[in-house]
Amino acid sequence: MLIPHPLLGLRDAQEFTYLGDASLMSPPPSDDPEALERHVHLRDNPAGLLRELWFHEQGDRSWLVVTRDTRTHEILGAELATDIRREGAR
Amino acid sequence: MDFNGFRVVWEGLTGHRGWKPLWRDPDPKPAYDIVIIGGGGGGLATAYYLATVFKEARIAVLEKGWLGGGNIGRNTTIIRSNYMLPGNQPFYEFSMKLWETLEQETNFNSMVSQRGILNLCHSDGQRDAFRRRGNAMILSGADAELLDTDAVRQMYPFLNFDNARFPIKGGLLQRRAGTARHDGVAWGYARGADRAGVDLIQNCEVTGLRIEAGAIKGVETTRGYIGAGKVGVAVAGSSSRVMQMAGLRLPIESHVLQAFVSEGLKPCIDGVITFGAGHFYVSQSDKGGLVFGGDIDGYNSYAQRGNLPVVEDVAEGAMALMPALGRARLLRSWGGLMDMSMDGSPIIDTTPVDGLYLNAGWCYGGFKATPASGYAFAHLLATGQPHPTATAYRLDRFARGLPIDEKGMGAQPNLH
């Protein structure tokens, strides 16, 4: 798989480590332990489009949010996680 | 007795016109007492034990494709009970005992072969960990032997003992472990279940669950609505998709695991060898092909195929452990869907929906569990109580802080 890094262009997925669903970026408030537990353990696990976190560990060490089809491994786009954070979206 | 020497000779002389299908191909009835979703190893074993041991009647197994077409037909056929944690090891040892009598039980040649599994260790720390694991195995009634380098060398002289990074310092051997003919396991359970009156309904995909007032009433399928008193879900990598129909999110991610087989070779490996440090394990099938694999690819997938980096990683592991393997040619490779749970251990439990039961989270280790998985799930479906060896496999164990994290990796499925 090649990941279209917004700054570095197409990079081999082997340079990245995988964390999972991009919703892991936005934990619920820490005073709600039940929501935190769900956040840590439960997943949508969709068969289809999934926004997910990849860390460019052997590159520029940025976190990317990659949109990928889990049925075909087709990658539809990648954004910097910091940009998404700044815009306040998930 | 469908198969015997006389019959084979007779059919050979008469053009093989007398063989009959091993099971019926019934149309779905309007309703059943128990509907099992998933006609793989887990679902078929569950139906078999429900009908034979727990004497339940009016059971159906719904399978979207053909029987045994999922992970029971895509694994590397290893059976073992070399776990450590108290929630796991008694269950897998129960499974091992069921394997030992499986062929007598189903009267089907499942080619259960107790050829032994050897886990290699490469450091003093790893040997200590293996000693602890071996003692835990023995406490559960299983067998375990700690071997030193010379004993390993006697068994497998062709391994690379002097690898600079991972010199072989010994191994943990379970002699009762081994392999089984995976398709034969599914077929044995299928034939046994069918003869006990279970309807095995193929090409019947579940498209919805009918739930009224918090209780299951039946399932919508591509072959019409089927009423059900209880519904058991045993669909491995598709667990999240099916349970989503009940509005449930699971502590599961679906990942892809690849496996490989070489061209047929003369007998050279008589047991199963695992090289955990290098992400590689290998055994030899009775046809002569070396069956081997490594780690999961590491990203969510429903594709049933993996990517080349893992092929390279497994090949590197093979060369590091058994340089002679470099002369063998790869015949084929394939991938299967793993229902990776948050602690690497399975779930056999009730759900918040009355009458809806879940059997999932087998990660990449479901095959060895097939008999006990079916038995324990049947026990739960029939009695409402978990089987004594499966009491820890609760769906809410994460919320209660009681995960069974065999590898100690935390809630990160691609690390288990």
Coordinates of C-alpha atoms in Angstrom, one line a residue:
Chain A
M1 CA 0.0 0.0 0.0
L2 CA 1.2 3.5 -0.8
I3 CA 0.0 6.3 1.5
P4 CA -0.3 9.8 -0.1
H5 CA 1.4 11.9 2.6
P6 CA 0.2 15.5 2.3
L7 CA 3.8 16.8 2.6
L8 CA 6.0 14.0 1.3
G9 CA 4.0 12.5 -1.5
L10 CA 3.4 8.7 -1.9
R11 CA 5.1 6.8 0.9
D12 CA 5.3 3.0 1.4
A13 CA 2.9 2.0 4.2
Q14 CA 5.7 0.0 5.7
E15 CA 7.2 3.3 6.9
F16 CA 4.1 3.8 9.1
T17 CA 2.7 2.2 12.2
Y18 CA -1.0 1.7 12.5
L19 CA -3.2 2.8 15.5
G20 CA -6.7 2.4 14.2
D21 CA -10.0 4.3 14.0
A22 CA -9.4 8.1 13.8
S23 CA -12.0 8.6 16.5
L24 CA -9.3 7.6 18.9
M25 CA -8.0 11.1 18.4
S26 CA -10.8 12.6 20.4
P27 CA -11.3 11.0 23.8
P28 CA -14.5 11.8 25.7
P29 CA -14.2 14.0 28.8
S30 CA -12.3 12.3 31.5
D31 CA -15.1 12.7 34.1
D32 CA -17.2 10.1 32.2
P33 CA -15.5 6.7 32.9
E34 CA -18.1 4.7 31.0
A35 CA -17.7 6.8 27.9
L36 CA -13.9 6.4 28.3
E37 CA -14.2 2.7 28.6
R38 CA -16.3 2.5 25.4
H39 CA -13.7 4.8 23.7
V40 CA -10.8 2.5 24.6
H41 CA -12.5 -0.8 23.9
L42 CA -15.4 -0.6 21.4
R43 CA -14.9 -0.1 17.6
D44 CA -17.3 0.4 14.7
N45 CA -15.0 -1.9 12.6
P46 CA -16.8 -1.1 9.3
A47 CA -16.5 -3.1 6.1
G48 CA -16.0 -0.2 3.8
L49 CA -14.6 3.3 4.3
L50 CA -12.6 3.8 7.5
R51 CA -10.8 7.0 8.6
E52 CA -7.8 5.7 10.5
L53 CA -4.6 6.9 12.2
W54 CA -1.2 6.1 10.7
F55 CA 2.0 7.3 12.3
H56 CA 4.9 8.1 10.0
E57 CA 7.4 6.5 12.4
Q58 CA 10.2 6.0 9.8
G59 CA 9.5 9.3 8.2
D60 CA 8.7 12.8 9.4
R61 CA 6.9 11.3 12.5
S62 CA 3.6 13.0 11.8
W63 CA 0.2 11.4 12.4
L64 CA -1.9 11.1 9.4
V65 CA -5.7 10.4 9.1
V66 CA -5.9 8.1 6.1
T67 CA -9.3 7.3 4.5
R68 CA -9.2 3.6 3.3
D69 CA -11.6 1.0 2.1
T70 CA -11.2 -2.0 4.3
R71 CA -12.8 -4.3 1.7
T72 CA -10.3 -3.5 -1.0
H73 CA -7.4 -1.7 0.7
E74 CA -7.9 1.2 -1.6
I75 CA -6.6 4.5 -0.1
L76 CA -8.8 7.5 -0.9
G77 CA -6.8 10.2 0.8
A78 CA -4.6 11.3 3.7
E79 CA -4.6 14.4 5.8
L80 CA -2.3 15.6 8.6
A81 CA -4.0 14.8 12.0
T82 CA -2.8 18.2 13.3
D83 CA -4.8 20.0 10.5
I84 CA -7.9 18.1 11.4
R85 CA -7.4 18.8 15.1
R86 CA -7.1 22.6 14.3
E87 CA -10.3 22.6 12.3
G88 CA -12.0 20.9 15.3
A89 CA -13.5 18.1 13.2
R90 CA -13.0 14.5 14.4
Chain B
M1 CA -20.1 -46.7 7.9
D2 CA -20.1 -44.8 4.6
F3 CA -16.4 -45.3 3.8
N4 CA -14.6 -48.6 4.0
G5 CA -12.1 -50.5 1.8
F6 CA -14.7 -52.7 0.2
R7 CA -16.9 -49.8 -0.7
V8 CA -14.0 -47.9 -2.3
V9 CA -13.1 -50.9 -4.4
W10 CA -16.8 -51.5 -5.4
E11 CA -17.3 -47.9 -6.3
G12 CA -14.1 -47.9 -8.2
L13 CA -15.3 -50.8 -10.3
T14 CA -18.8 -49.3 -10.9
G15 CA -17.9 -45.8 -11.9
H16 CA -18.4 -44.1 -8.6
R17 CA -22.1 -43.7 -9.1
G18 CA -23.1 -44.9 -5.6
W19 CA -21.8 -42.1 -3.5
K20 CA -24.3 -39.9 -1.8
P21 CA -24.0 -36.3 -0.4
L22 CA -22.8 -36.3 3.2
W23 CA -25.7 -34.0 4.3
R24 CA -29.1 -32.8 3.2
D25 CA -29.6 -29.5 1.5
P26 CA -32.9 -28.4 3.1
D27 CA -35.0 -25.3 2.6
P28 CA -35.4 -23.1 5.7
K29 CA -38.4 -23.8 7.8
P30 CA -40.5 -20.8 9.1
A31 CA -39.1 -21.1 12.6
Y32 CA -36.5 -22.9 14.7
D33 CA -35.8 -23.1 18.5
I34 CA -32.2 -22.2 17.9
V35 CA -30.6 -20.6 14.9
I36 CA -26.9 -20.5 14.5
I37 CA -25.5 -17.8 12.2
G38 CA -22.3 -19.0 10.6
G39 CA -21.6 -22.4 9.0
G40 CA -17.9 -22.5 9.8
G41 CA -16.1 -24.6 12.4
G42 CA -17.6 -22.8 15.4
G43 CA -21.2 -22.8 14.1
L44 CA -21.1 -26.4 12.9
A45 CA -19.5 -27.7 16.2
T46 CA -22.1 -25.7 18.2
A47 CA -24.9 -27.3 16.2
Y48 CA -23.4 -30.7 16.5
Y49 CA -23.0 -30.5 20.3
L50 CA -26.4 -28.9 20.8
A51 CA -28.1 -31.7 19.0
T52 CA -26.0 -34.6 20.4
V53 CA -24.9 -33.7 23.9
F54 CA -27.5 -31.2 24.9
K55 CA -30.4 -32.9 23.1
E56 CA -31.9 -29.8 21.6
A57 CA -34.2 -30.1 18.6
R58 CA -35.3 -27.8 15.8
I59 CA -31.8 -26.3 15.1
A60 CA -30.7 -24.5 12.0
V61 CA -27.3 -23.3 10.8
L62 CA -27.4 -20.4 8.4
E63 CA -24.4 -20.0 6.1
K64 CA -24.1 -17.2 3.5
G65 CA -21.7 -19.2 1.3
W66 CA -20.9 -22.8 1.6
L67 CA -20.2 -24.9 4.7
G68 CA -16.7 -24.5 6.0
G69 CA -15.7 -21.8 3.5
G70 CA -14.4 -19.3 6.0
N71 CA -11.5 -19.5 8.4
I72 CA -12.0 -23.3 9.1
G73 CA -10.9 -23.7 5.4
R74 CA -8.1 -21.0 5.5
N75 CA -6.0 -21.8 8.6
T76 CA -2.8 -23.6 9.2
T77 CA -4.4 -26.5 11.0
I78 CA -2.5 -26.4 14.3
I79 CA -4.0 -27.7 17.4
R80 CA -2.4 -27.0 20.8
S81 CA -3.1 -26.1 24.4
N82 CA 0.0 -24.1 25.4
Y83 CA -1.6 -21.0 26.9
M84 CA -0.8 -19.6 30.3
L85 CA -3.5 -17.5 31.9
P86 CA -6.2 -19.2 34.2
G87 CA -9.0 -17.9 32.0
N88 CA -7.6 -19.5 28.9
Q89 CA -5.5 -22.6 29.6
P90 CA -8.3 -24.9 31.0
F91 CA -10.5 -24.0 28.0
Y92 CA -7.8 -24.9 25.5
E93 CA -6.9 -28.1 27.3
F94 CA -10.6 -29.0 27.2
S95 CA -10.4 -28.4 23.5
M96 CA -7.3 -30.6 23.2
K97 CA -9.1 -33.4 25.0
L98 CA -12.0 -33.1 22.6
W99 CA -9.6 -33.2 19.7
E100 CA -8.1 -36.5 21.0
T101 CA -11.5 -38.2 20.7
L102 CA -12.9 -36.2 17.8
E103 CA -12.6 -38.9 15.1
Q104 CA -14.3 -41.5 17.3
E105 CA -17.0 -39.0 18.2
T106 CA -17.9 -37.9 14.6
N107 CA -16.7 -41.1 12.9
F108 CA -15.0 -38.9 10.3
N109 CA -11.3 -39.0 9.4
S110 CA -10.2 -35.6 10.6
M111 CA -6.6 -36.7 10.5
V112 CA -5.9 -35.5 14.0
S113 CA -2.1 -36.0 14.3
Q114 CA -0.4 -35.3 17.7
R115 CA 3.0 -34.6 16.2
G116 CA 4.0 -32.0 18.8
I117 CA 4.6 -28.3 18.8
L118 CA 7.9 -26.8 19.7
N119 CA 8.1 -23.1 20.6
L120 CA 11.7 -21.9 20.3
C121 CA 13.4 -19.6 22.8
H122 CA 16.5 -17.5 22.3
S123 CA 17.4 -15.9 25.7
D124 CA 17.5 -16.7 29.4
G125 CA 14.5 -14.4 29.9
Q126 CA 12.4 -16.2 27.3
R127 CA 13.4 -19.6 28.7
D128 CA 12.2 -18.4 32.2
A129 CA 8.9 -17.3 30.6
F130 CA 8.5 -20.6 28.9
R131 CA 9.2 -22.5 32.1
R132 CA 6.4 -20.5 33.7
R133 CA 4.1 -21.2 30.8
G134 CA 4.9 -24.9 30.9
N135 CA 4.1 -25.0 34.6
A136 CA 0.8 -23.3 34.0
M137 CA 0.0 -25.8 31.3
I138 CA 0.9 -28.8 33.6
L139 CA -1.3 -27.3 36.3
S140 CA -4.3 -27.3 33.9
G141 CA -3.7 -31.0 33.1
A142 CA -1.8 -30.5 29.9
D143 CA 1.6 -31.7 29.0
A144 CA 4.7 -29.6 28.6
E145 CA 8.5 -30.2 28.4
L146 CA 11.3 -27.7 28.5
L147 CA 14.0 -28.7 26.1
D148 CA 17.6 -27.5 26.1
T149 CA 19.6 -26.7 22.9
D150 CA 20.9 -30.3 22.5
A151 CA 17.4 -31.8 22.7
V152 CA 16.1 -29.3 20.1
R153 CA 19.1 -30.1 17.9
Q154 CA 18.3 -33.8 18.1
M155 CA 14.8 -33.2 16.9
Y156 CA 15.5 -30.6 14.2
P157 CA 19.2 -30.6 13.3
F158 CA 18.7 -28.4 10.3
L159 CA 17.6 -25.3 12.2
N160 CA 20.0 -22.3 12.4
F161 CA 21.2 -22.7 16.0
D162 CA 23.9 -20.0 15.7
N163 CA 21.9 -17.1 14.3
A164 CA 23.7 -14.0 15.6
R165 CA 20.5 -12.3 16.8
F166 CA 18.3 -15.2 17.8
P167 CA 20.5 -18.2 18.7
I168 CA 18.3 -21.2 19.7
K169 CA 18.6 -21.7 23.5
G170 CA 15.9 -24.4 23.8
G171 CA 12.2 -24.7 23.5
L172 CA 8.9 -25.5 25.1
L173 CA 7.5 -28.8 23.6
Q174 CA 3.9 -29.9 23.9
R175 CA 3.9 -33.5 22.5
R176 CA 0.1 -33.8 22.5
A177 CA -0.3 -30.8 20.2
G178 CA -0.2 -31.2 16.5
T179 CA -2.3 -30.7 13.4
A180 CA -5.7 -31.8 12.0
R181 CA -7.3 -31.8 8.6
H182 CA -9.2 -28.6 8.8
D183 CA -11.9 -29.3 6.2
G184 CA -12.4 -32.8 7.6
V185 CA -13.2 -31.2 11.0
A186 CA -15.9 -29.0 9.4
W187 CA -17.3 -31.9 7.4
G188 CA -17.3 -34.3 10.3
Y189 CA -19.3 -31.9 12.5
A190 CA -21.6 -31.0 9.5
R191 CA -22.4 -34.6 8.8
G192 CA -22.9 -35.4 12.5
A193 CA -25.2 -32.4 13.0
D194 CA -27.2 -33.2 9.9
R195 CA -27.7 -36.8 11.0
A196 CA -28.9 -35.5 14.4
G197 CA -31.6 -33.5 12.6
V198 CA -29.9 -30.0 12.3
D199 CA -30.9 -28.1 9.1
L200 CA -27.7 -26.9 7.5
I201 CA -28.9 -24.1 5.2
Q202 CA -26.3 -22.8 2.7
N203 CA -26.4 -19.7 0.5
C204 CA -28.5 -18.0 3.1
E205 CA -27.1 -14.7 4.2
V206 CA -28.6 -13.0 7.3
T207 CA -29.5 -9.4 6.4
G208 CA -31.2 -8.3 9.6
L209 CA -32.1 -9.3 13.2
R210 CA -35.7 -8.9 14.3
I211 CA -35.7 -7.7 17.8
E212 CA -38.9 -6.8 19.7
A213 CA -38.9 -5.4 23.3
G214 CA -35.3 -6.2 23.7
A215 CA -35.6 -9.8 22.7
I216 CA -34.7 -11.7 19.6
K217 CA -37.6 -12.9 17.5
G218 CA -35.9 -14.1 14.4
V219 CA -33.6 -13.3 11.5
E220 CA -34.2 -11.7 8.1
T221 CA -32.3 -13.6 5.4
T222 CA -31.8 -13.7 1.7
R223 CA -34.1 -16.8 1.8
G224 CA -36.8 -15.1 3.8
Y225 CA -37.7 -14.5 7.4
I226 CA -36.8 -17.3 9.9
G227 CA -38.3 -17.2 13.4
A228 CA -36.0 -18.2 16.2
G229 CA -36.2 -18.7 20.0
K230 CA -32.5 -18.2 20.4
V231 CA -29.9 -16.9 17.9
G232 CA -26.2 -17.8 18.3
V233 CA -23.7 -15.7 16.2
A234 CA -20.5 -17.5 15.3
V235 CA -19.2 -15.5 12.3
A236 CA -15.6 -14.8 13.2
G237 CA -14.3 -11.8 11.1
S238 CA -17.8 -10.6 10.3
S239 CA -18.9 -10.4 14.0
S240 CA -19.0 -6.6 14.1
R241 CA -21.1 -6.5 10.9
V242 CA -23.7 -9.0 12.2
M243 CA -23.9 -7.5 15.7
Q244 CA -24.3 -4.1 14.2
M245 CA -27.7 -5.3 13.1
A246 CA -28.5 -5.6 16.8
G247 CA -27.1 -2.1 17.4
L248 CA -24.1 -3.4 19.3
R249 CA -20.5 -2.3 18.9
L250 CA -17.9 -4.9 19.8
P251 CA -14.4 -4.8 21.3
I252 CA -13.2 -6.3 18.0
E253 CA -11.3 -5.2 14.9
S254 CA -11.2 -7.3 11.8
H255 CA -7.6 -7.9 10.5
V256 CA -6.0 -10.0 7.8
L257 CA -3.7 -12.9 8.5
Q258 CA -1.8 -14.5 5.7
A259 CA -0.7 -18.1 5.3
F260 CA 1.5 -19.9 2.8
V261 CA 2.2 -23.3 1.4
S262 CA 5.3 -24.5 -0.4
E263 CA 5.6 -27.1 -3.2
G264 CA 5.3 -30.7 -2.0
L265 CA 8.6 -32.0 -0.5
K266 CA 9.7 -35.3 1.0
P267 CA 9.0 -35.5 4.7
C268 CA 11.4 -33.2 6.5
I269 CA 9.5 -31.6 9.4
D270 CA 7.6 -34.0 11.5
G271 CA 6.1 -31.6 14.0
V272 CA 5.2 -27.9 14.3
I273 CA 8.0 -25.4 14.9
T274 CA 7.3 -21.8 16.0
F275 CA 9.8 -19.1 15.9
G276 CA 8.0 -16.3 17.8
A277 CA 10.9 -14.0 17.8
G278 CA 11.0 -14.0 14.0
H279 CA 7.3 -14.1 13.4
F280 CA 7.3 -17.5 11.7
Y281 CA 5.9 -21.0 12.3
V282 CA 6.0 -24.0 10.0
S283 CA 4.7 -27.6 9.8
Q284 CA 4.5 -30.1 6.9
S285 CA 1.2 -31.4 5.6
D286 CA 0.7 -35.1 4.8
K287 CA 0.8 -34.1 1.1
G288 CA 4.3 -32.7 1.7
G289 CA 3.8 -29.0 1.4
L290 CA 5.3 -26.9 4.1
V291 CA 2.5 -24.9 5.7
F292 CA 3.7 -21.7 7.3
G293 CA 2.8 -18.2 8.3
G294 CA 3.6 -15.2 10.5
D295 CA 2.0 -12.2 12.0
I296 CA -1.2 -10.3 10.9
D297 CA -0.7 -7.5 8.5
G298 CA -1.6 -5.0 11.2
Y299 CA -4.4 -2.8 9.7
N300 CA -8.2 -3.3 9.6
S301 CA -9.2 -5.4 6.6
Y302 CA -12.2 -7.3 5.2
A303 CA -10.3 -8.1 2.0
Q304 CA -9.3 -11.8 2.8
R305 CA -5.9 -11.0 1.2
G306 CA -2.9 -9.3 2.6
N307 CA 0.1 -7.3 1.2
L308 CA 3.6 -8.1 0.2
P309 CA 5.5 -6.6 3.2
V310 CA 4.2 -9.5 5.4
V311 CA 5.2 -12.0 2.7
E312 CA 8.7 -10.6 2.8
D313 CA 8.7 -10.6 6.6
V314 CA 7.6 -14.3 6.8
A315 CA 10.2 -15.3 4.2
E316 CA 12.9 -13.5 6.2
G317 CA 11.8 -15.4 9.3
A318 CA 11.9 -18.7 7.4
M319 CA 15.4 -18.0 6.1
A320 CA 16.6 -16.9 9.6
L321 CA 15.3 -20.2 11.2
M322 CA 15.7 -22.7 8.4
P323 CA 18.1 -21.5 5.7
A324 CA 17.4 -24.7 3.7
L325 CA 13.8 -23.4 3.1
G326 CA 15.3 -20.9 0.6
R327 CA 15.5 -23.8 -1.9
A328 CA 11.8 -24.5 -1.7
R329 CA 9.3 -22.7 -3.9
L330 CA 6.2 -21.0 -2.7
L331 CA 3.1 -22.7 -4.1
R332 CA 0.4 -20.3 -2.9
S333 CA -0.6 -17.8 -0.2
W334 CA -3.9 -16.6 1.0
G335 CA -5.5 -14.5 3.7
G336 CA -8.3 -14.8 6.2
L337 CA -10.4 -12.4 8.4
M338 CA -9.3 -12.4 12.0
D339 CA -11.8 -11.1 14.6
M340 CA -9.1 -9.5 16.8
S341 CA -10.4 -8.7 20.2
M342 CA -9.0 -6.0 22.6
D343 CA -7.1 -8.5 24.8
G344 CA -6.5 -11.3 22.2
S345 CA -9.0 -13.7 23.9
P346 CA -12.4 -14.8 22.7
I347 CA -15.9 -14.0 23.8
I348 CA -18.6 -16.7 24.4
D349 CA -21.4 -14.9 26.1
T350 CA -25.0 -13.6 26.2
T351 CA -25.6 -10.1 24.9
P352 CA -27.8 -7.2 26.0
V353 CA -30.5 -8.6 23.6
D354 CA -32.5 -11.4 25.2
G355 CA -31.9 -14.7 23.3
L356 CA -29.0 -13.4 21.2
Y357 CA -25.7 -15.0 22.0
L358 CA -22.2 -14.2 20.7
N359 CA -19.2 -16.4 20.0
A360 CA -16.4 -14.2 18.6
G361 CA -13.0 -12.7 19.1
W362 CA -10.9 -15.8 18.2
C363 CA -8.2 -13.6 16.7
Y364 CA -5.8 -15.8 14.7
G365 CA -6.2 -18.9 17.0
G366 CA -9.7 -20.1 16.4
F367 CA -9.0 -23.4 14.7
K368 CA -7.5 -25.2 17.8
A369 CA -10.5 -24.0 19.8
T370 CA -13.1 -25.4 17.4
P371 CA -14.3 -28.3 19.5
A372 CA -14.4 -26.5 22.8
S373 CA -15.7 -23.3 21.2
G374 CA -18.7 -25.3 19.9
Y375 CA -19.1 -27.2 23.1
A376 CA -19.0 -24.2 25.3
F377 CA -21.3 -22.2 23.0
A378 CA -23.8 -25.1 22.9
H379 CA -23.6 -25.3 26.7
L380 CA -24.4 -21.6 27.0
L381 CA -27.2 -21.7 24.4
A382 CA -28.8 -24.8 26.0
T383 CA -28.4 -24.1 29.7
G384 CA -28.0 -20.3 29.8
Q385 CA -24.9 -20.8 31.9
P386 CA -21.3 -20.6 30.7
H387 CA -19.3 -23.8 30.4
P388 CA -17.0 -24.2 33.5
T389 CA -13.9 -23.7 31.3
A390 CA -15.3 -20.6 29.5
T391 CA -16.5 -18.5 32.4
A392 CA -13.9 -15.8 31.8
Y393 CA -14.9 -15.1 28.2
R394 CA -17.5 -12.5 29.0
L395 CA -18.4 -9.6 26.7
D396 CA -18.3 -7.1 29.5
R397 CA -14.9 -8.1 30.9
F398 CA -13.2 -5.0 29.5
A399 CA -15.6 -2.7 31.3
R400 CA -15.1 -4.7 34.5
G401 CA -11.4 -4.5 34.3
L402 CA -11.0 -8.3 33.8
P403 CA -9.3 -8.7 30.4
I404 CA -7.4 -12.0 29.6
D405 CA -4.4 -10.4 28.0
E406 CA -2.2 -13.4 27.2
K407 CA 0.5 -11.3 25.5
G408 CA 0.2 -8.2 27.8
M409 CA -0.3 -5.8 25.0
G410 CA -3.3 -3.8 26.2
A411 CA -6.3 -2.7 24.1
Q412 CA -4.5 -2.6 20.8
P413 CA -5.7 -5.5 18.6
N414 CA -3.0 -5.4 16.0
L415 CA -0.4 -6.1 18.7
H416 CA -1.9 -9.3 19.9

